[in-house]
Amino acid sequence: MTSNQLQHRSLLAYLWVLPVTLFGLFFALIAYWLGASVKHRHGVLEVAGNSRTPLLRALANQFDAITVGHVILGRNHGTLKRWRSHELVHVRQYERWGVLFPVLYVLASFKSLLEGKRFYWDNVFEVEARRFQ
Ligand SMILES: [Zn+2]
């Protein structure tokens, strides 16, 4: 998918993911209120924290970046840049599965555990996203 295609998502793609995106926007608003910067890039909102945004710092203790619908929350601009390709794969996964994606993601992690693999690292959605890092 080219960056031009990424910037021209269909309205349907946004609507299909909207309930999850609203959840992401909630965190984005809080982060923005705490001083994070917000940019529109590749058809998604990127929220970058800084040293004064404890919410994103707490998040960053677990993740450098996380995708919630069409919102990508990152520790800072550097981590967003580093993880952008990976997180944009997660955006496409959201667009494929819509509101079912968060449930499927968790189920995929438990499937990995049941197979004796790692919860996060061997999740099939993470494996797909890592191919584009
Ligand atoms: Zn990932």
CSV table of N, CA, C and O and ligand atoms in Angstrom, one decimal:
chain,number,residue,atom,x,y,z
A,1,MET,N,0.9,-1.2,0.0
A,1,MET,CA,0.0,0.0,0.0
A,1,MET,C,0.9,1.2,0.0
A,1,MET,O,1.8,1.4,0.8
A,2,THR,N,0.7,2.1,-0.9
A,2,THR,CA,1.5,3.4,-1.0
A,2,THR,C,1.0,4.4,0.0
A,2,THR,O,-0.1,4.3,0.5
A,3,SER,N,1.8,5.4,0.3
A,3,SER,CA,1.3,6.4,1.2
A,3,SER,C,0.2,7.2,0.7
A,3,SER,O,-0.7,7.6,1.4
A,4,ASN,N,0.1,7.3,-0.7
A,4,ASN,CA,-1.1,8.0,-1.3
A,4,ASN,C,-2.4,7.2,-1.0
A,4,ASN,O,-3.4,7.8,-0.7
A,5,GLN,N,-2.3,5.9,-1.1
A,5,GLN,CA,-3.5,5.1,-0.8
A,5,GLN,C,-3.8,5.2,0.7
A,5,GLN,O,-5.0,5.2,1.0
A,6,LEU,N,-2.8,5.3,1.5
A,6,LEU,CA,-3.1,5.3,3.0
A,6,LEU,C,-3.8,6.6,3.3
A,6,LEU,O,-4.6,6.7,4.2
A,7,GLN,N,-3.5,7.7,2.6
A,7,GLN,CA,-4.2,9.0,2.9
A,7,GLN,C,-5.6,9.1,2.3
A,7,GLN,O,-6.3,10.0,2.6
A,8,HIS,N,-6.0,8.2,1.5
A,8,HIS,CA,-7.3,8.2,0.9
A,8,HIS,C,-8.1,7.0,1.3
A,8,HIS,O,-8.6,6.3,0.4
A,9,ARG,N,-8.3,6.8,2.5
A,9,ARG,CA,-9.1,5.7,3.0
A,9,ARG,C,-10.6,6.1,2.7
A,9,ARG,O,-10.9,7.2,2.7
A,10,SER,N,-11.3,5.1,2.6
A,10,SER,CA,-12.8,5.3,2.3
A,10,SER,C,-13.5,5.7,3.6
A,10,SER,O,-13.0,5.3,4.7
A,11,LEU,N,-14.6,6.4,3.5
A,11,LEU,CA,-15.4,6.7,4.6
A,11,LEU,C,-15.8,5.5,5.4
A,11,LEU,O,-15.8,5.4,6.6
A,12,LEU,N,-16.1,4.4,4.6
A,12,LEU,CA,-16.5,3.1,5.2
A,12,LEU,C,-15.4,2.6,6.1
A,12,LEU,O,-15.7,2.1,7.2
A,13,ALA,N,-14.2,2.7,5.7
A,13,ALA,CA,-13.1,2.2,6.5
A,13,ALA,C,-13.1,3.0,7.9
A,13,ALA,O,-12.8,2.4,8.9
A,14,TYR,N,-13.3,4.3,7.9
A,14,TYR,CA,-13.4,5.0,9.1
A,14,TYR,C,-14.6,4.7,9.9
A,14,TYR,O,-14.5,4.5,11.2
A,15,LEU,N,-15.7,4.5,9.3
A,15,LEU,CA,-16.9,4.2,10.0
A,15,LEU,C,-16.9,2.8,10.7
A,15,LEU,O,-17.3,2.6,11.8
A,16,TRP,N,-16.3,1.8,10.0
A,16,TRP,CA,-16.2,0.4,10.4
A,16,TRP,C,-15.3,0.4,11.7
A,16,TRP,O,-15.5,-0.5,12.5
A,17,VAL,N,-14.4,1.3,11.9
A,17,VAL,CA,-13.5,1.3,13.0
A,17,VAL,C,-13.9,2.4,14.0
A,17,VAL,O,-13.4,2.4,15.1
A,18,LEU,N,-14.9,3.2,13.7
A,18,LEU,CA,-15.2,4.4,14.5
A,18,LEU,C,-15.4,4.1,16.0
A,18,LEU,O,-14.8,4.9,16.8
A,19,PRO,N,-16.1,3.1,16.4
A,19,PRO,CA,-16.3,2.9,17.9
A,19,PRO,C,-14.9,2.7,18.6
A,19,PRO,O,-14.8,3.3,19.7
A,20,VAL,N,-14.0,2.1,18.0
A,20,VAL,CA,-12.7,1.9,18.6
A,20,VAL,C,-11.9,3.2,18.5
A,20,VAL,O,-11.2,3.6,19.5
A,21,THR,N,-12.0,3.9,17.4
A,21,THR,CA,-11.3,5.2,17.2
A,21,THR,C,-11.8,6.2,18.3
A,21,THR,O,-11.0,7.0,18.8
A,22,LEU,N,-13.1,6.2,18.6
A,22,LEU,CA,-13.6,7.1,19.6
A,22,LEU,C,-12.9,6.8,20.9
A,22,LEU,O,-12.6,7.8,21.7
A,23,PHE,N,-12.7,5.6,21.2
A,23,PHE,CA,-11.9,5.2,22.4
A,23,PHE,C,-10.5,5.8,22.4
A,23,PHE,O,-10.0,6.4,23.3
A,24,GLY,N,-9.9,5.7,21.2
A,24,GLY,CA,-8.5,6.2,21.0
A,24,GLY,C,-8.5,7.7,21.1
A,24,GLY,O,-7.6,8.3,21.7
A,25,LEU,N,-9.6,8.4,20.6
A,25,LEU,CA,-9.7,9.8,20.7
A,25,LEU,C,-9.8,10.3,22.1
A,25,LEU,O,-9.3,11.4,22.5
A,26,PHE,N,-10.5,9.5,22.9
A,26,PHE,CA,-10.6,9.8,24.4
A,26,PHE,C,-9.2,9.9,25.0
A,26,PHE,O,-8.9,10.9,25.7
A,27,PHE,N,-8.4,9.0,24.7
A,27,PHE,CA,-7.0,9.0,25.3
A,27,PHE,C,-6.2,10.1,24.6
A,27,PHE,O,-5.4,10.8,25.3
A,28,ALA,N,-6.5,10.4,23.3
A,28,ALA,CA,-5.8,11.4,22.6
A,28,ALA,C,-6.1,12.8,23.2
A,28,ALA,O,-5.2,13.6,23.4
A,29,LEU,N,-7.4,13.0,23.6
A,29,LEU,CA,-7.8,14.3,24.2
A,29,LEU,C,-7.1,14.5,25.5
A,29,LEU,O,-6.6,15.6,25.8
A,30,ILE,N,-7.1,13.4,26.3
A,30,ILE,CA,-6.4,13.5,27.6
A,30,ILE,C,-5.0,13.8,27.4
A,30,ILE,O,-4.4,14.7,28.1
A,31,ALA,N,-4.3,13.1,26.5
A,31,ALA,CA,-2.9,13.3,26.3
A,31,ALA,C,-2.6,14.7,25.8
A,31,ALA,O,-1.7,15.4,26.2
A,32,TYR,N,-3.5,15.2,24.9
A,32,TYR,CA,-3.3,16.6,24.3
A,32,TYR,C,-3.5,17.6,25.5
A,32,TYR,O,-2.7,18.6,25.6
A,33,TRP,N,-4.5,17.4,26.3
A,33,TRP,CA,-4.7,18.3,27.5
A,33,TRP,C,-3.5,18.3,28.4
A,33,TRP,O,-3.2,19.3,29.0
A,34,LEU,N,-2.8,17.2,28.4
A,34,LEU,CA,-1.6,17.1,29.3
A,34,LEU,C,-0.3,17.6,28.5
A,34,LEU,O,0.8,17.5,29.1
A,35,GLY,N,-0.5,18.0,27.3
A,35,GLY,CA,0.7,18.6,26.6
A,35,GLY,C,1.2,17.8,25.4
A,35,GLY,O,2.2,18.2,24.8
A,36,ALA,N,0.6,16.6,25.1
A,36,ALA,CA,1.1,15.9,23.9
A,36,ALA,C,0.7,16.6,22.7
A,36,ALA,O,-0.2,17.5,22.6
A,37,SER,N,1.5,16.3,21.6
A,37,SER,CA,1.2,16.9,20.3
A,37,SER,C,0.4,15.9,19.4
A,37,SER,O,0.6,14.7,19.5
A,38,VAL,N,-0.4,16.5,18.6
A,38,VAL,CA,-1.3,15.6,17.7
A,38,VAL,C,-1.1,16.0,16.3
A,38,VAL,O,-1.1,17.2,16.0
A,39,LYS,N,-0.8,15.1,15.4
A,39,LYS,CA,-0.6,15.3,14.0
A,39,LYS,C,-1.5,14.4,13.2
A,39,LYS,O,-1.7,13.2,13.6
A,40,HIS,N,-2.0,14.9,12.1
A,40,HIS,CA,-2.7,14.0,11.1
A,40,HIS,C,-1.7,13.6,10.1
A,40,HIS,O,-1.1,14.4,9.4
A,41,ARG,N,-1.5,12.3,10.0
A,41,ARG,CA,-0.5,11.8,9.0
A,41,ARG,C,-1.0,10.4,8.5
A,41,ARG,O,-1.4,9.6,9.3
A,42,HIS,N,-0.9,10.2,7.2
A,42,HIS,CA,-1.3,8.9,6.6
A,42,HIS,C,-2.7,8.5,6.9
A,42,HIS,O,-3.1,7.3,7.1
A,43,GLY,N,-3.6,9.5,7.1
A,43,GLY,CA,-5.0,9.3,7.4
A,43,GLY,C,-5.3,8.8,8.8
A,43,GLY,O,-6.4,8.4,9.1
A,44,VAL,N,-4.3,9.0,9.7
A,44,VAL,CA,-4.6,8.6,11.1
A,44,VAL,C,-4.1,9.8,12.0
A,44,VAL,O,-3.3,10.7,11.5
A,45,LEU,N,-4.5,9.8,13.2
A,45,LEU,CA,-4.0,10.8,14.2
A,45,LEU,C,-2.9,10.2,14.9
A,45,LEU,O,-3.0,9.1,15.5
A,46,GLU,N,-1.8,10.9,15.0
A,46,GLU,CA,-0.6,10.5,15.7
A,46,GLU,C,-0.5,11.4,16.9
A,46,GLU,O,-0.4,12.6,16.8
A,47,VAL,N,-0.4,10.8,18.1
A,47,VAL,CA,-0.3,11.5,19.4
A,47,VAL,C,1.0,11.2,20.0
A,47,VAL,O,1.3,10.1,20.3
A,48,ALA,N,1.8,12.2,20.1
A,48,ALA,CA,3.2,12.1,20.7
A,48,ALA,C,3.3,12.7,22.0
A,48,ALA,O,3.0,13.9,22.2
A,49,GLY,N,3.7,11.9,23.0
A,49,GLY,CA,3.8,12.5,24.3
A,49,GLY,C,5.2,13.2,24.5
A,49,GLY,O,6.0,13.3,23.6
A,50,ASN,N,5.4,13.7,25.7
A,50,ASN,CA,6.7,14.3,26.0
A,50,ASN,C,6.9,14.0,27.5
A,50,ASN,O,6.1,13.3,28.1
A,51,SER,N,8.0,14.6,28.0
A,51,SER,CA,8.3,14.3,29.4
A,51,SER,C,7.2,14.7,30.4
A,51,SER,O,7.2,14.3,31.6
A,52,ARG,N,6.3,15.6,30.0
A,52,ARG,CA,5.3,16.1,30.9
A,52,ARG,C,4.0,15.4,30.7
A,52,ARG,O,3.0,15.8,31.3
A,53,THR,N,3.9,14.3,30.0
A,53,THR,CA,2.7,13.6,29.8
A,53,THR,C,2.7,12.3,30.4
A,53,THR,O,3.1,11.3,29.8
A,54,PRO,N,2.4,12.2,31.7
A,54,PRO,CA,2.6,11.0,32.5
A,54,PRO,C,1.7,9.8,31.9
A,54,PRO,O,2.1,8.7,32.0
A,55,LEU,N,0.6,10.2,31.3
A,55,LEU,CA,-0.3,9.1,30.7
A,55,LEU,C,0.5,8.3,29.7
A,55,LEU,O,0.5,7.1,29.7
A,56,LEU,N,1.1,9.1,28.8
A,56,LEU,CA,1.9,8.4,27.7
A,56,LEU,C,3.1,7.8,28.2
A,56,LEU,O,3.6,6.8,27.7
A,57,ARG,N,3.7,8.4,29.3
A,57,ARG,CA,4.9,7.7,29.9
A,57,ARG,C,4.5,6.4,30.5
A,57,ARG,O,5.2,5.4,30.4
A,58,ALA,N,3.3,6.4,31.2
A,58,ALA,CA,2.9,5.1,31.8
A,58,ALA,C,2.6,4.1,30.7
A,58,ALA,O,3.0,2.9,30.8
A,59,LEU,N,2.0,4.6,29.6
A,59,LEU,CA,1.7,3.7,28.5
A,59,LEU,C,3.0,3.2,27.9
A,59,LEU,O,3.2,2.0,27.6
A,60,ALA,N,4.0,4.1,27.8
A,60,ALA,CA,5.3,3.8,27.2
A,60,ALA,C,6.1,2.8,28.0
A,60,ALA,O,7.0,2.1,27.5
A,61,ASN,N,5.7,2.6,29.3
A,61,ASN,CA,6.4,1.6,30.1
A,61,ASN,C,6.0,0.2,29.6
A,61,ASN,O,6.8,-0.8,29.7
A,62,GLN,N,4.9,0.1,28.9
A,62,GLN,CA,4.5,-1.2,28.3
A,62,GLN,C,4.7,-1.2,26.8
A,62,GLN,O,5.1,-2.2,26.2
A,63,PHE,N,4.5,-0.1,26.2
A,63,PHE,CA,4.6,0.0,24.7
A,63,PHE,C,5.3,1.3,24.3
A,63,PHE,O,5.1,2.3,24.9
A,64,ASP,N,6.1,1.2,23.2
A,64,ASP,CA,6.6,2.5,22.6
A,64,ASP,C,5.4,3.2,21.9
A,64,ASP,O,5.4,4.4,21.9
A,65,ALA,N,4.6,2.4,21.3
A,65,ALA,CA,3.4,3.0,20.6
A,65,ALA,C,2.3,2.0,20.6
A,65,ALA,O,2.5,0.8,20.7
A,66,ILE,N,1.1,2.5,20.5
A,66,ILE,CA,-0.1,1.6,20.5
A,66,ILE,C,-1.1,2.2,19.5
A,66,ILE,O,-1.3,3.5,19.5
A,67,THR,N,-1.8,1.4,18.8
A,67,THR,CA,-2.8,1.8,17.8
A,67,THR,C,-4.2,1.5,18.4
A,67,THR,O,-4.4,0.4,18.8
A,68,VAL,N,-5.0,2.5,18.4
A,68,VAL,CA,-6.4,2.3,18.9
A,68,VAL,C,-7.3,2.9,17.8
A,68,VAL,O,-7.6,4.1,17.7
A,69,GLY,N,-7.7,2.0,16.9
A,69,GLY,CA,-8.5,2.5,15.7
A,69,GLY,C,-7.6,3.3,14.8
A,69,GLY,O,-6.5,2.9,14.4
A,70,HIS,N,-8.1,4.5,14.5
A,70,HIS,CA,-7.3,5.4,13.6
A,70,HIS,C,-6.5,6.4,14.5
A,70,HIS,O,-6.2,7.5,14.0
A,71,VAL,N,-6.2,6.0,15.7
A,71,VAL,CA,-5.3,6.8,16.5
A,71,VAL,C,-4.1,6.0,16.9
A,71,VAL,O,-4.2,4.9,17.4
A,72,ILE,N,-2.9,6.6,16.8
A,72,ILE,CA,-1.7,6.0,17.2
A,72,ILE,C,-1.1,6.8,18.3
A,72,ILE,O,-0.8,8.0,18.1
A,73,LEU,N,-0.9,6.2,19.5
A,73,LEU,CA,-0.4,6.9,20.6
A,73,LEU,C,1.0,6.5,20.8
A,73,LEU,O,1.3,5.3,20.8
A,74,GLY,N,2.0,7.4,20.9
A,74,GLY,CA,3.4,7.1,21.1
A,74,GLY,C,4.0,7.8,22.2
A,74,GLY,O,3.6,8.9,22.6
A,75,ARG,N,5.1,7.3,22.7
A,75,ARG,CA,5.9,7.9,23.7
A,75,ARG,C,6.3,9.3,23.3
A,75,ARG,O,6.3,10.2,24.1
A,76,ASN,N,6.9,9.4,22.1
A,76,ASN,CA,7.3,10.7,21.6
A,76,ASN,C,7.4,10.6,20.0
A,76,ASN,O,7.1,9.6,19.5
A,77,HIS,N,7.8,11.7,19.4
A,77,HIS,CA,7.8,11.7,17.9
A,77,HIS,C,8.9,10.7,17.4
A,77,HIS,O,8.7,10.1,16.4
A,78,GLY,N,9.9,10.5,18.2
A,78,GLY,CA,11.0,9.6,17.7
A,78,GLY,C,10.4,8.1,17.7
A,78,GLY,O,10.7,7.4,16.7
A,79,THR,N,9.7,7.8,18.7
A,79,THR,CA,9.2,6.4,18.8
A,79,THR,C,8.1,6.2,17.7
A,79,THR,O,8.0,5.2,17.1
A,80,LEU,N,7.3,7.3,17.5
A,80,LEU,CA,6.3,7.2,16.5
A,80,LEU,C,6.9,7.0,15.1
A,80,LEU,O,6.4,6.2,14.3
A,81,LYS,N,8.0,7.7,14.9
A,81,LYS,CA,8.7,7.6,13.6
A,81,LYS,C,9.2,6.1,13.4
A,81,LYS,O,9.1,5.5,12.4
A,82,ARG,N,9.8,5.6,14.5
A,82,ARG,CA,10.4,4.3,14.5
A,82,ARG,C,9.3,3.2,14.2
A,82,ARG,O,9.6,2.2,13.5
A,83,TRP,N,8.2,3.4,14.9
A,83,TRP,CA,7.1,2.3,14.9
A,83,TRP,C,6.0,2.6,13.8
A,83,TRP,O,5.1,1.8,13.8
A,84,ARG,N,6.1,3.7,13.1
A,84,ARG,CA,5.0,4.1,12.2
A,84,ARG,C,4.6,3.0,11.2
A,84,ARG,O,3.4,2.6,11.1
A,85,SER,N,5.5,2.3,10.6
A,85,SER,CA,5.2,1.3,9.6
A,85,SER,C,4.5,0.1,10.3
A,85,SER,O,3.5,-0.4,9.8
A,86,HIS,N,5.0,-0.3,11.4
A,86,HIS,CA,4.4,-1.3,12.2
A,86,HIS,C,2.9,-1.0,12.6
A,86,HIS,O,2.0,-1.7,12.5
A,87,GLU,N,2.8,0.2,13.2
A,87,GLU,CA,1.5,0.7,13.7
A,87,GLU,C,0.5,0.8,12.5
A,87,GLU,O,-0.7,0.6,12.7
A,88,LEU,N,1.0,1.3,11.4
A,88,LEU,CA,0.1,1.4,10.2
A,88,LEU,C,-0.5,0.0,9.7
A,88,LEU,O,-1.5,-0.1,9.2
A,89,VAL,N,0.3,-1.0,10.0
A,89,VAL,CA,-0.2,-2.4,9.7
A,89,VAL,C,-1.4,-2.7,10.6
A,89,VAL,O,-2.4,-3.2,10.2
A,90,HIS,N,-1.2,-2.3,11.9
A,90,HIS,CA,-2.3,-2.5,12.8
A,90,HIS,C,-3.5,-1.6,12.4
A,90,HIS,O,-4.7,-2.1,12.6
A,91,VAL,N,-3.3,-0.5,11.9
A,91,VAL,CA,-4.5,0.3,11.4
A,91,VAL,C,-5.2,-0.5,10.3
A,91,VAL,O,-6.4,-0.6,10.2
A,92,ARG,N,-4.4,-1.1,9.4
A,92,ARG,CA,-5.0,-1.8,8.3
A,92,ARG,C,-5.7,-3.1,8.8
A,92,ARG,O,-6.8,-3.5,8.3
A,93,GLN,N,-5.2,-3.7,9.9
A,93,GLN,CA,-5.8,-4.8,10.6
A,93,GLN,C,-7.2,-4.4,11.2
A,93,GLN,O,-8.2,-5.1,11.1
A,94,TYR,N,-7.2,-3.2,11.8
A,94,TYR,CA,-8.5,-2.6,12.3
A,94,TYR,C,-9.4,-2.4,11.1
A,94,TYR,O,-10.6,-2.7,11.3
A,95,GLU,N,-9.0,-1.9,10.0
A,95,GLU,CA,-9.9,-1.7,8.9
A,95,GLU,C,-10.4,-3.0,8.3
A,95,GLU,O,-11.5,-3.0,7.7
A,96,ARG,N,-9.6,-4.1,8.4
A,96,ARG,CA,-10.0,-5.4,7.9
A,96,ARG,C,-11.1,-6.0,8.8
A,96,ARG,O,-12.1,-6.5,8.4
A,97,TRP,N,-10.9,-5.9,10.1
A,97,TRP,CA,-11.7,-6.6,11.1
A,97,TRP,C,-12.7,-5.6,11.9
A,97,TRP,O,-13.5,-6.1,12.6
A,98,GLY,N,-12.5,-4.3,11.8
A,98,GLY,CA,-13.4,-3.4,12.4
A,98,GLY,C,-13.4,-3.5,13.9
A,98,GLY,O,-12.4,-3.8,14.5
A,99,VAL,N,-14.6,-3.4,14.5
A,99,VAL,CA,-14.7,-3.4,15.9
A,99,VAL,C,-14.4,-4.8,16.5
A,99,VAL,O,-14.2,-5.0,17.7
A,100,LEU,N,-14.3,-5.8,15.6
A,100,LEU,CA,-14.0,-7.2,16.1
A,100,LEU,C,-12.5,-7.3,16.4
A,100,LEU,O,-12.1,-8.2,17.1
A,101,PHE,N,-11.7,-6.4,15.8
A,101,PHE,CA,-10.2,-6.5,15.9
A,101,PHE,C,-9.7,-6.6,17.4
A,101,PHE,O,-8.9,-7.5,17.6
A,102,PRO,N,-10.1,-5.8,18.3
A,102,PRO,CA,-9.6,-5.9,19.7
A,102,PRO,C,-9.8,-7.3,20.3
A,102,PRO,O,-9.0,-7.9,20.9
A,103,VAL,N,-11.0,-7.8,20.0
A,103,VAL,CA,-11.4,-9.2,20.5
A,103,VAL,C,-10.5,-10.2,19.9
A,103,VAL,O,-9.9,-11.1,20.5
A,104,LEU,N,-10.4,-10.1,18.5
A,104,LEU,CA,-9.6,-11.1,17.8
A,104,LEU,C,-8.1,-11.0,18.2
A,104,LEU,O,-7.4,-12.1,18.3
A,105,TYR,N,-7.6,-9.8,18.5
A,105,TYR,CA,-6.2,-9.6,18.9
A,105,TYR,C,-6.0,-10.4,20.2
A,105,TYR,O,-5.0,-11.1,20.3
A,106,VAL,N,-6.9,-10.2,21.2
A,106,VAL,CA,-6.7,-10.9,22.5
A,106,VAL,C,-6.9,-12.4,22.3
A,106,VAL,O,-6.1,-13.2,22.9
A,107,LEU,N,-7.8,-12.8,21.5
A,107,LEU,CA,-8.0,-14.3,21.2
A,107,LEU,C,-6.7,-14.9,20.6
A,107,LEU,O,-6.3,-16.0,20.9
A,108,ALA,N,-6.1,-14.1,19.7
A,108,ALA,CA,-4.9,-14.6,19.0
A,108,ALA,C,-3.8,-14.7,20.0
A,108,ALA,O,-2.9,-15.6,19.9
A,109,SER,N,-3.7,-13.8,21.0
A,109,SER,CA,-2.7,-13.9,22.0
A,109,SER,C,-2.9,-15.1,22.9
A,109,SER,O,-1.9,-15.9,23.2
A,110,PHE,N,-4.1,-15.4,23.3
A,110,PHE,CA,-4.4,-16.6,24.1
A,110,PHE,C,-4.2,-17.9,23.2
A,110,PHE,O,-3.7,-18.9,23.8
A,111,LYS,N,-4.4,-17.8,22.0
A,111,LYS,CA,-4.1,-19.0,21.1
A,111,LYS,C,-2.6,-19.3,21.1
A,111,LYS,O,-2.2,-20.4,21.2
A,112,SER,N,-1.8,-18.2,21.1
A,112,SER,CA,-0.4,-18.3,21.1
A,112,SER,C,0.0,-19.0,22.4
A,112,SER,O,0.9,-19.9,22.4
A,113,LEU,N,-0.6,-18.6,23.5
A,113,LEU,CA,-0.3,-19.2,24.9
A,113,LEU,C,-0.6,-20.6,24.9
A,113,LEU,O,0.2,-21.5,25.3
A,114,LEU,N,-1.8,-21.0,24.4
A,114,LEU,CA,-2.2,-22.4,24.4
A,114,LEU,C,-1.3,-23.3,23.5
A,114,LEU,O,-1.2,-24.5,23.8
A,115,GLU,N,-0.7,-22.7,22.5
A,115,GLU,CA,0.3,-23.4,21.7
A,115,GLU,C,1.7,-23.4,22.3
A,115,GLU,O,2.6,-23.8,21.6
A,116,GLY,N,1.8,-22.8,23.5
A,116,GLY,CA,3.1,-22.8,24.1
A,116,GLY,C,4.0,-21.7,23.6
A,116,GLY,O,5.2,-21.7,23.8
A,117,LYS,N,3.4,-20.7,22.9
A,117,LYS,CA,4.2,-19.6,22.4
A,117,LYS,C,4.0,-18.4,23.3
A,117,LYS,O,3.3,-18.4,24.3
A,118,ARG,N,4.6,-17.3,22.9
A,118,ARG,CA,4.5,-16.1,23.7
A,118,ARG,C,3.3,-15.3,23.4
A,118,ARG,O,2.9,-15.1,22.2
A,119,PHE,N,2.7,-14.7,24.4
A,119,PHE,CA,1.4,-14.0,24.4
A,119,PHE,C,1.4,-12.8,23.4
A,119,PHE,O,0.5,-12.7,22.5
A,120,TYR,N,2.4,-12.0,23.5
A,120,TYR,CA,2.5,-10.8,22.6
A,120,TYR,C,3.3,-11.1,21.3
A,120,TYR,O,2.8,-10.9,20.2
A,121,TRP,N,4.5,-11.6,21.5
A,121,TRP,CA,5.4,-11.7,20.4
A,121,TRP,C,4.9,-12.6,19.3
A,121,TRP,O,5.2,-12.4,18.1
A,122,ASP,N,4.3,-13.7,19.7
A,122,ASP,CA,3.8,-14.7,18.7
A,122,ASP,C,2.4,-14.5,18.2
A,122,ASP,O,1.8,-15.3,17.5
A,123,ASN,N,1.7,-13.4,18.7
A,123,ASN,CA,0.4,-13.1,18.3
A,123,ASN,C,0.4,-12.9,16.7
A,123,ASN,O,1.3,-12.2,16.2
A,124,VAL,N,-0.5,-13.6,16.0
A,124,VAL,CA,-0.4,-13.5,14.6
A,124,VAL,C,-0.5,-12.1,14.0
A,124,VAL,O,0.1,-11.8,12.9
A,125,PHE,N,-1.2,-11.2,14.7
A,125,PHE,CA,-1.3,-9.8,14.2
A,125,PHE,C,0.0,-9.1,14.4
A,125,PHE,O,0.4,-8.2,13.6
A,126,GLU,N,0.8,-9.4,15.5
A,126,GLU,CA,2.1,-8.8,15.7
A,126,GLU,C,3.1,-9.4,14.7
A,126,GLU,O,4.0,-8.6,14.2
A,127,VAL,N,3.0,-10.6,14.5
A,127,VAL,CA,3.9,-11.2,13.5
A,127,VAL,C,3.8,-10.6,12.1
A,127,VAL,O,4.7,-10.2,11.5
A,128,GLU,N,2.5,-10.3,11.7
A,128,GLU,CA,2.2,-9.6,10.5
A,128,GLU,C,2.8,-8.2,10.5
A,128,GLU,O,3.5,-7.8,9.6
A,129,ALA,N,2.6,-7.5,11.6
A,129,ALA,CA,3.0,-6.1,11.7
A,129,ALA,C,4.6,-6.0,11.7
A,129,ALA,O,5.1,-5.1,11.1
A,130,ARG,N,5.2,-7.0,12.3
A,130,ARG,CA,6.7,-6.9,12.4
A,130,ARG,C,7.3,-7.1,11.0
A,130,ARG,O,8.5,-6.7,10.7
A,131,ARG,N,6.6,-7.7,10.1
A,131,ARG,CA,7.1,-7.9,8.7
A,131,ARG,C,7.3,-6.5,8.0
A,131,ARG,O,8.1,-6.4,7.0
A,132,PHE,N,6.7,-5.5,8.5
A,132,PHE,CA,6.8,-4.2,7.9
A,132,PHE,C,7.6,-3.2,8.7
A,132,PHE,O,7.6,-2.0,8.4
A,133,GLN,N,8.3,-3.6,9.7
A,133,GLN,CA,9.1,-2.7,10.6
A,133,GLN,C,10.3,-2.3,9.8
A,133,GLN,O,10.9,-3.1,9.1
B,1,ZN,ZN,2.2,-4.3,17.2
